[in-house]
Short mmCIF file of C-alpha atoms and ligand atoms in Angstrom, two decimals:
data_model
loop_
_atom_site.label_atom_id
_atom_site.label_comp_id
_atom_site.label_asym_id
_atom_site.label_seq_id
_atom_site.Cartn_x
_atom_site.Cartn_y
_atom_site.Cartn_z
CA UNK A 1 -16.07 -6.22 10.05
CA UNK A 2 -17.82 -3.38 11.98
CA UNK A 3 -19.55 -0.26 10.86
CA UNK A 4 -17.59 2.76 12.60
CA UNK A 5 -20.55 3.86 14.68
CA UNK A 6 -20.71 0.45 16.21
CA UNK A 7 -16.85 -0.07 16.50
CA UNK A 8 -16.08 -2.71 19.44
CA UNK A 9 -13.48 -2.16 21.97
CA UNK A 10 -10.05 -2.46 20.35
CA UNK A 11 -6.72 -0.69 20.10
CA UNK A 12 -6.23 -0.66 16.30
CA UNK A 13 -8.13 -1.05 13.11
CA UNK A 14 -7.81 -0.71 9.30
CA UNK A 15 -10.42 1.59 8.03
CA UNK A 16 -11.55 1.49 4.39
CA UNK A 17 -14.55 0.77 2.18
CA UNK A 18 -14.58 -2.16 1.13
CA UNK A 19 -12.79 -3.42 3.94
CA UNK A 20 -14.17 -6.84 4.96
CA UNK A 21 -11.68 -8.53 2.59
CA UNK A 22 -8.69 -7.18 4.41
CA UNK A 23 -5.84 -9.50 5.96
CA UNK A 24 -4.43 -6.91 8.55
CA UNK A 25 -6.75 -7.83 11.35
CA UNK A 26 -5.27 -11.46 10.95
CA UNK A 27 -1.84 -10.40 10.46
CA UNK A 28 -1.59 -7.91 13.40
CA UNK A 29 -3.60 -10.19 15.67
CA UNK A 30 -1.36 -12.87 14.98
CA UNK A 31 1.64 -10.61 15.96
CA UNK A 32 0.01 -9.61 19.13
CA UNK A 33 -0.78 -13.19 20.13
CA UNK A 34 2.84 -14.09 19.38
CA UNK A 35 4.39 -11.31 21.50
CA UNK A 36 1.63 -11.82 24.11
CA UNK A 37 0.63 -8.27 23.79
CA UNK A 38 -3.11 -7.49 25.11
CA UNK A 39 -4.04 -5.75 22.09
CA UNK A 40 -6.90 -6.15 19.52
CA UNK A 41 -7.13 -5.13 15.81
CA UNK A 42 -10.31 -4.87 13.83
CA UNK A 43 -11.52 -3.94 10.40
CA UNK A 44 -13.91 -0.82 10.38
CA UNK A 45 -15.96 0.43 7.16
CA UNK A 46 -15.82 3.99 6.88
CA UNK A 47 -17.88 5.74 4.13
CA UNK A 48 -16.20 8.43 1.90
CA UNK A 49 -16.88 11.93 3.61
CA UNK A 50 -16.91 10.25 7.10
CA UNK A 51 -13.27 9.62 7.72
CA UNK A 52 -12.91 12.83 9.97
CA UNK A 53 -16.12 11.92 12.33
CA UNK A 54 -14.95 8.19 12.26
CA UNK A 55 -11.47 8.98 13.53
CA UNK A 56 -12.71 11.31 16.33
CA UNK A 57 -15.08 8.43 17.46
CA UNK A 58 -12.47 5.83 17.38
CA UNK A 59 -10.02 8.12 19.30
CA UNK A 60 -12.63 8.82 21.98
CA UNK A 61 -13.50 5.34 22.29
CA UNK A 62 -9.97 4.24 23.14
CA UNK A 63 -8.32 3.25 19.77
CA UNK A 64 -4.64 4.32 19.51
CA UNK A 65 -4.07 3.91 15.90
CA UNK A 66 -5.65 3.00 12.38
CA UNK A 67 -4.15 1.72 9.17
CA UNK A 68 -6.10 3.42 6.16
CA UNK A 69 -6.83 1.73 3.00
CA UNK A 70 -8.62 2.37 -0.37
CA UNK A 71 -10.56 5.05 -0.86
CA UNK A 72 -9.39 7.09 2.38
CA UNK A 73 -5.62 7.60 2.10
CA UNK A 74 -6.00 11.29 0.73
CA UNK A 75 -9.26 11.97 2.72
CA UNK A 76 -7.16 11.42 6.10
CA UNK A 77 -4.82 14.01 5.22
CA UNK A 78 -7.56 16.56 6.25
CA UNK A 79 -7.70 15.18 9.68
CA UNK A 80 -4.13 14.69 10.69
CA UNK A 81 -2.14 17.82 12.06
CA UNK A 82 1.29 16.42 11.48
CA UNK A 83 2.86 14.31 8.59
CA UNK A 84 5.81 12.32 9.80
CA UNK A 85 8.09 10.92 6.82
CA UNK A 86 9.22 7.32 7.33
CA UNK A 87 12.93 6.45 6.40
CA UNK A 88 14.18 6.11 3.80
CA UNK A 89 11.40 8.59 2.29
CA UNK A 90 11.99 12.08 1.66
CA UNK A 91 9.86 14.71 3.54
CA UNK A 92 7.33 15.21 0.94
CA UNK A 93 3.80 14.67 2.15
CA UNK A 94 2.27 11.41 0.76
CA UNK A 95 -1.15 9.61 1.07
CA UNK A 96 -1.52 8.44 4.64
CA UNK A 97 -1.81 4.84 5.41
CA UNK A 98 -0.96 4.86 9.07
CA UNK A 99 -2.35 6.97 12.04
CA UNK A 100 -1.58 7.80 15.44
CA UNK A 101 -4.93 8.98 16.69
CA UNK A 102 -4.12 10.72 20.03
CA UNK A 103 -1.51 12.94 18.23
CA UNK A 104 -3.14 13.09 14.92
CA UNK A 105 -0.09 12.30 13.26
CA UNK A 106 0.17 10.31 10.14
CA UNK A 107 2.74 8.48 8.05
CA UNK A 108 2.97 6.40 4.77
CA UNK A 109 4.29 2.91 5.26
CA UNK A 110 3.55 1.56 1.89
CA UNK A 111 6.55 3.00 0.08
CA UNK A 112 9.27 2.16 2.65
CA UNK A 113 7.58 -1.23 2.92
CA UNK A 114 7.46 -1.74 -0.81
CA UNK A 115 11.10 -0.93 -1.04
CA UNK A 116 12.04 -3.37 1.61
CA UNK A 117 10.34 -6.08 -0.34
CA UNK A 118 12.74 -5.44 -3.24
CA UNK A 119 15.43 -6.72 -1.56
CA UNK A 120 13.72 -9.75 0.17
CA UNK A 121 10.53 -11.00 -1.46
CA UNK A 122 11.31 -10.93 -5.35
CA UNK A 123 11.84 -14.27 -7.14
CA UNK A 124 14.97 -13.40 -8.58
CA UNK A 125 17.27 -10.25 -8.26
CA UNK A 126 16.46 -7.16 -10.33
CA UNK A 127 18.39 -6.75 -13.36
CA UNK A 128 19.05 -3.18 -13.62
CA UNK A 129 17.31 -0.03 -12.10
CA UNK A 130 14.68 0.73 -14.66
CA UNK A 131 11.04 0.36 -13.36
CA UNK A 132 7.74 0.65 -15.43
CA UNK A 133 5.14 1.90 -12.94
CA UNK A 134 1.38 1.43 -13.79
CA UNK A 135 -0.92 3.66 -12.23
CA UNK A 136 -1.28 7.34 -10.74
CA UNK A 137 -3.28 6.94 -7.78
CA UNK A 138 -2.11 6.93 -4.11
CA UNK A 139 -0.04 4.10 -4.13
CA UNK A 140 1.55 5.02 -7.35
CA UNK A 141 2.52 8.38 -5.78
CA UNK A 142 4.26 6.78 -3.00
CA UNK A 143 6.12 4.31 -5.03
CA UNK A 144 7.33 6.69 -7.61
CA UNK A 145 8.91 8.89 -4.72
CA UNK A 146 10.29 5.86 -3.06
CA UNK A 147 11.66 4.32 -6.23
CA UNK A 148 13.14 7.46 -7.42
CA UNK A 149 14.78 8.46 -4.13
CA UNK A 150 16.29 4.84 -3.91
CA UNK A 151 18.03 5.44 -7.30
CA UNK A 152 15.82 3.87 -9.67
CA UNK A 153 14.84 5.31 -13.01
CA UNK A 154 11.02 5.41 -13.32
CA UNK A 155 8.51 5.57 -16.12
CA UNK A 156 4.91 5.81 -15.30
CA UNK A 157 2.01 4.81 -17.56
CA UNK A 158 -1.77 5.62 -16.53
CA UNK A 159 -4.87 5.10 -18.25
CA UNK A 160 -5.49 8.83 -17.71
CA UNK A 161 -2.17 10.29 -18.78
CA UNK A 162 -2.90 13.59 -17.49
CA UNK A 163 -2.91 12.25 -13.96
CA UNK A 164 0.51 10.61 -14.35
CA UNK A 165 1.66 13.99 -15.46
CA UNK A 166 0.26 15.68 -12.39
CA UNK A 167 1.82 13.04 -10.32
CA UNK A 168 5.41 13.45 -11.74
CA UNK A 169 4.94 17.41 -11.59
CA UNK A 170 3.47 17.39 -8.05
CA UNK A 171 6.29 15.70 -6.70
CA UNK A 172 8.89 17.33 -8.86
CA UNK A 173 10.15 13.86 -10.15
CA UNK A 174 12.30 13.17 -13.08
CA UNK A 175 10.27 10.13 -13.88
CA UNK A 176 9.07 9.85 -17.52
CA UNK A 177 5.37 9.80 -18.40
CA UNK A 178 4.84 7.22 -21.13
CA UNK A 179 2.05 7.17 -23.77
CA UNK A 180 2.12 3.46 -24.08
CA UNK A 181 2.66 0.76 -21.11
CA UNK A 182 5.91 -0.33 -22.75
CA UNK A 183 8.12 -2.26 -20.55
CA UNK A 184 11.13 -2.23 -23.05
CA UNK A 185 14.49 -2.43 -21.13
CA UNK A 186 12.85 -2.69 -17.61
CA UNK A 187 13.68 -4.96 -14.55
CA UNK A 188 10.47 -4.63 -12.98
CA UNK A 189 6.83 -3.88 -13.75
CA UNK A 190 4.70 -2.62 -10.76
CA UNK A 191 0.95 -2.80 -11.02
CA UNK A 192 -0.12 0.08 -8.67
CA UNK A 193 -3.63 0.52 -10.27
CA UNK A 194 -6.87 -0.33 -8.68
CA UNK A 195 -7.97 -2.65 -11.72
CA UNK A 196 -7.33 -5.80 -9.70
CA UNK A 197 -10.33 -4.51 -7.33
CA UNK A 198 -12.65 -5.12 -10.06
CA UNK A 199 -11.08 -8.43 -11.32
CA UNK A 200 -9.27 -6.67 -14.32
CA UNK A 201 -5.63 -6.02 -15.21
CA UNK A 202 -4.14 -2.93 -16.71
CA UNK A 203 -2.85 -2.89 -20.35
CA UNK A 204 0.99 -3.94 -20.68
CA UNK A 205 2.77 -4.42 -23.81
CA UNK A 206 4.24 -7.74 -22.46
CA UNK A 207 5.90 -8.63 -25.63
CA UNK A 208 8.22 -5.91 -25.24
CA UNK A 209 9.16 -6.84 -21.56
CA UNK A 210 12.75 -8.42 -21.17
CA UNK A 211 12.44 -11.98 -20.11
CA UNK A 212 14.47 -11.18 -16.91
CA UNK A 213 11.78 -8.64 -15.89
CA UNK A 214 9.83 -9.31 -12.70
CA UNK A 215 6.22 -8.32 -12.65
CA UNK A 216 4.79 -7.26 -9.37
CA UNK A 217 1.11 -6.71 -8.44
CA UNK A 218 0.53 -4.70 -5.45
CA UNK A 219 -3.01 -6.32 -5.45
CA UNK A 220 -3.40 -9.81 -3.90
CA UNK A 221 -6.01 -12.43 -4.26
CA UNK A 222 -6.22 -16.26 -3.02
CA UNK A 223 -4.49 -17.36 -6.23
CA UNK A 224 -2.46 -15.59 -8.75
CA UNK A 225 -4.06 -12.19 -9.93
CA UNK A 226 -4.86 -11.56 -13.47
CA UNK A 227 -1.84 -9.33 -13.90
CA UNK A 228 0.46 -12.13 -12.67
CA UNK A 229 -1.25 -14.59 -15.08
CA UNK A 230 -0.71 -12.16 -18.03
CA UNK A 231 2.99 -11.71 -16.92
CA UNK A 232 3.45 -15.38 -16.51
CA UNK A 233 1.94 -16.29 -19.81
CA UNK A 234 4.69 -14.03 -21.41
CA UNK A 235 7.44 -15.93 -19.28
CA UNK A 236 7.88 -13.39 -16.62
CA UNK A 237 8.12 -14.16 -12.95
CA UNK A 238 5.51 -12.72 -10.88
CA UNK A 239 4.64 -11.79 -7.24
CA UNK A 240 1.62 -10.65 -5.44
CA UNK A 241 1.17 -7.86 -2.85
CA UNK A 242 1.18 -9.98 0.43
CA UNK A 243 4.93 -9.24 1.14
CA UNK A 244 4.16 -5.66 0.71
CA UNK A 245 1.06 -5.87 2.91
CA UNK A 246 3.24 -7.72 5.62
CA UNK A 247 6.19 -5.16 5.56
CA UNK A 248 3.83 -2.08 5.47
CA UNK A 249 2.02 -3.72 8.51
CA UNK A 250 5.37 -4.63 10.20
CA UNK A 251 6.49 -0.80 9.84
CA UNK A 252 3.08 0.48 11.06
CA UNK A 253 3.43 -1.90 14.18
CA UNK A 254 6.89 -0.76 14.95
CA UNK A 255 5.68 3.14 14.55
CA UNK A 256 2.93 2.70 16.94
CA UNK A 257 4.45 0.30 19.52
CA UNK A 258 8.32 0.88 19.16
CA UNK A 259 8.72 -2.77 19.23
CA UNK A 260 10.11 -5.02 16.54
CA UNK A 261 7.41 -6.83 14.61
CA UNK A 262 7.45 -10.64 14.15
CA UNK A 263 7.82 -10.58 10.53
CA UNK A 264 7.88 -14.35 9.94
CA UNK A 265 4.67 -14.68 12.03
CA UNK A 266 2.75 -11.78 10.07
CA UNK A 267 3.88 -13.30 6.73
CA UNK A 268 2.43 -16.75 7.83
CA UNK A 269 -0.74 -15.21 8.80
CA UNK A 270 -1.25 -13.53 5.39
CA UNK A 271 -0.26 -16.57 3.17
P1 LIG B 1 -6.23 4.41 -6.22
O1 LIG B 1 -7.76 4.29 -6.28
O2 LIG B 1 -5.74 5.63 -5.67
O3 LIG B 1 -5.81 4.12 -7.72
C1 LIG B 1 -6.34 4.45 -8.91
C2 LIG B 1 -5.24 4.05 -10.03
O4 LIG B 1 -5.70 2.93 -10.60
C3 LIG B 1 -5.44 5.23 -11.01
O5 LIG B 1 -4.42 5.42 -11.51
C4 LIG B 1 -6.64 4.66 -11.98
O6 LIG B 1 -6.52 5.08 -13.25
C5 LIG B 1 -6.19 3.17 -11.94
N1 LIG B 1 -7.30 2.09 -12.37
C6 LIG B 1 -8.23 1.88 -11.93
N2 LIG B 1 -8.88 1.02 -12.52
C7 LIG B 1 -8.29 0.50 -13.62
C8 LIG B 1 -8.34 -0.46 -14.69
N3 LIG B 1 -9.46 -0.98 -14.77
N4 LIG B 1 -7.44 -0.28 -15.57
C9 LIG B 1 -6.26 0.51 -15.42
N5 LIG B 1 -6.03 1.36 -14.25
C10 LIG B 1 -7.01 1.45 -13.54
O7 LIG B 1 -5.67 3.16 -5.44
P2 LIG B 1 -4.58 2.78 -4.47
O8 LIG B 1 -3.43 3.44 -5.22
O9 LIG B 1 -4.70 3.36 -3.35
O10 LIG B 1 -4.26 1.12 -4.64
C11 LIG B 1 -3.95 0.54 -5.91
C12 LIG B 1 -3.71 -0.79 -5.59
O11 LIG B 1 -2.67 -1.21 -4.70
C13 LIG B 1 -5.27 -1.51 -5.04
O12 LIG B 1 -5.21 -2.53 -5.73
C14 LIG B 1 -4.68 -1.66 -3.54
O13 LIG B 1 -5.39 -2.95 -3.08
C15 LIG B 1 -3.19 -1.87 -3.95
N6 LIG B 1 -2.29 -1.89 -2.48
C16 LIG B 1 -1.64 -2.67 -1.97
C17 LIG B 1 -1.06 -2.73 -0.96
C18 LIG B 1 -0.17 -3.90 -0.21
O14 LIG B 1 0.19 -3.78 0.94
N7 LIG B 1 -0.06 -4.98 -0.91
C19 LIG B 1 -0.88 -1.37 -0.42
C20 LIG B 1 -1.52 -0.33 -0.93
C21 LIG B 1 -2.41 -0.44 -1.97
P3 LIG B 1 -7.32 6.32 -13.78
O15 LIG B 1 -6.50 7.48 -13.21
O16 LIG B 1 -7.17 6.26 -15.26
O17 LIG B 1 -8.65 6.35 -12.99
#
């Protein structure tokens, strides 16, 4: 992990704070090695308020692109000049997790990456199209738009209810804002809160969840997360965010390089 002013020579990076824990360098470097591409990917810490200066510096140092993680996905919108939606997402501007530095262009691969995992990474097929989405931050915003445009019926619960209301209004969604984290009748419960980062899990009325529901934590740790433990205690199947990490990374790779990403190699690198 490097501070942005001391960034080494490389081609791509993930910027965030904290960022030392990120598996993105391992995953992208494994892909480059597999395809024998002479590229290097690093992790770079950037403090809040310094995103624009850091991106200028990285671009002038020869970097081609960055992935953006917590807490910078909104701040980066102030630097990019063009937002390019990625299929199958609609045109609305979302928090940016992938930047092409020379063209000052940004996109969001989190939501399309997440949608792909619904077909490929779940422990069992989803029953029905109803989803309980927890959180109202950047990831929740992207996922709410992605899920709804893919035909899912979304209910959102956030600790601070007004933020869930603002999310729905801001994107003109049909999603319902809940007063309680009630998973009654849903096929999927998604934890898109930042609670995992502080070792916590969001509140869920687990006893009301159908036993066929799948619990999906965007967060990941070495073992099962607290959210996954809670779901499993109530008999639900649960997965963590590593498959999504791989898919959003593979889509960033393809957007930057125009080459098919070696998904199996990238998945192996994050397991
Ligand atoms: P944000 O900081 O934007 O998310 C903030 C949200 O989390 C708010 O809704 C906030 O509620 C809620 N929150 C924070 N702490 C708690 C808590 N203790 N209990 C309940 N709610 C809480 O983060 P992001 O949306 O960018 O990321 C969310 C999570 O998704 C992170 O864990 C991140 O690592 C993960 N992620 C994983 C990816 C992957 O590829 N696997 C990709 C992107 C994100 P309030 O409004 O009340 O403050």
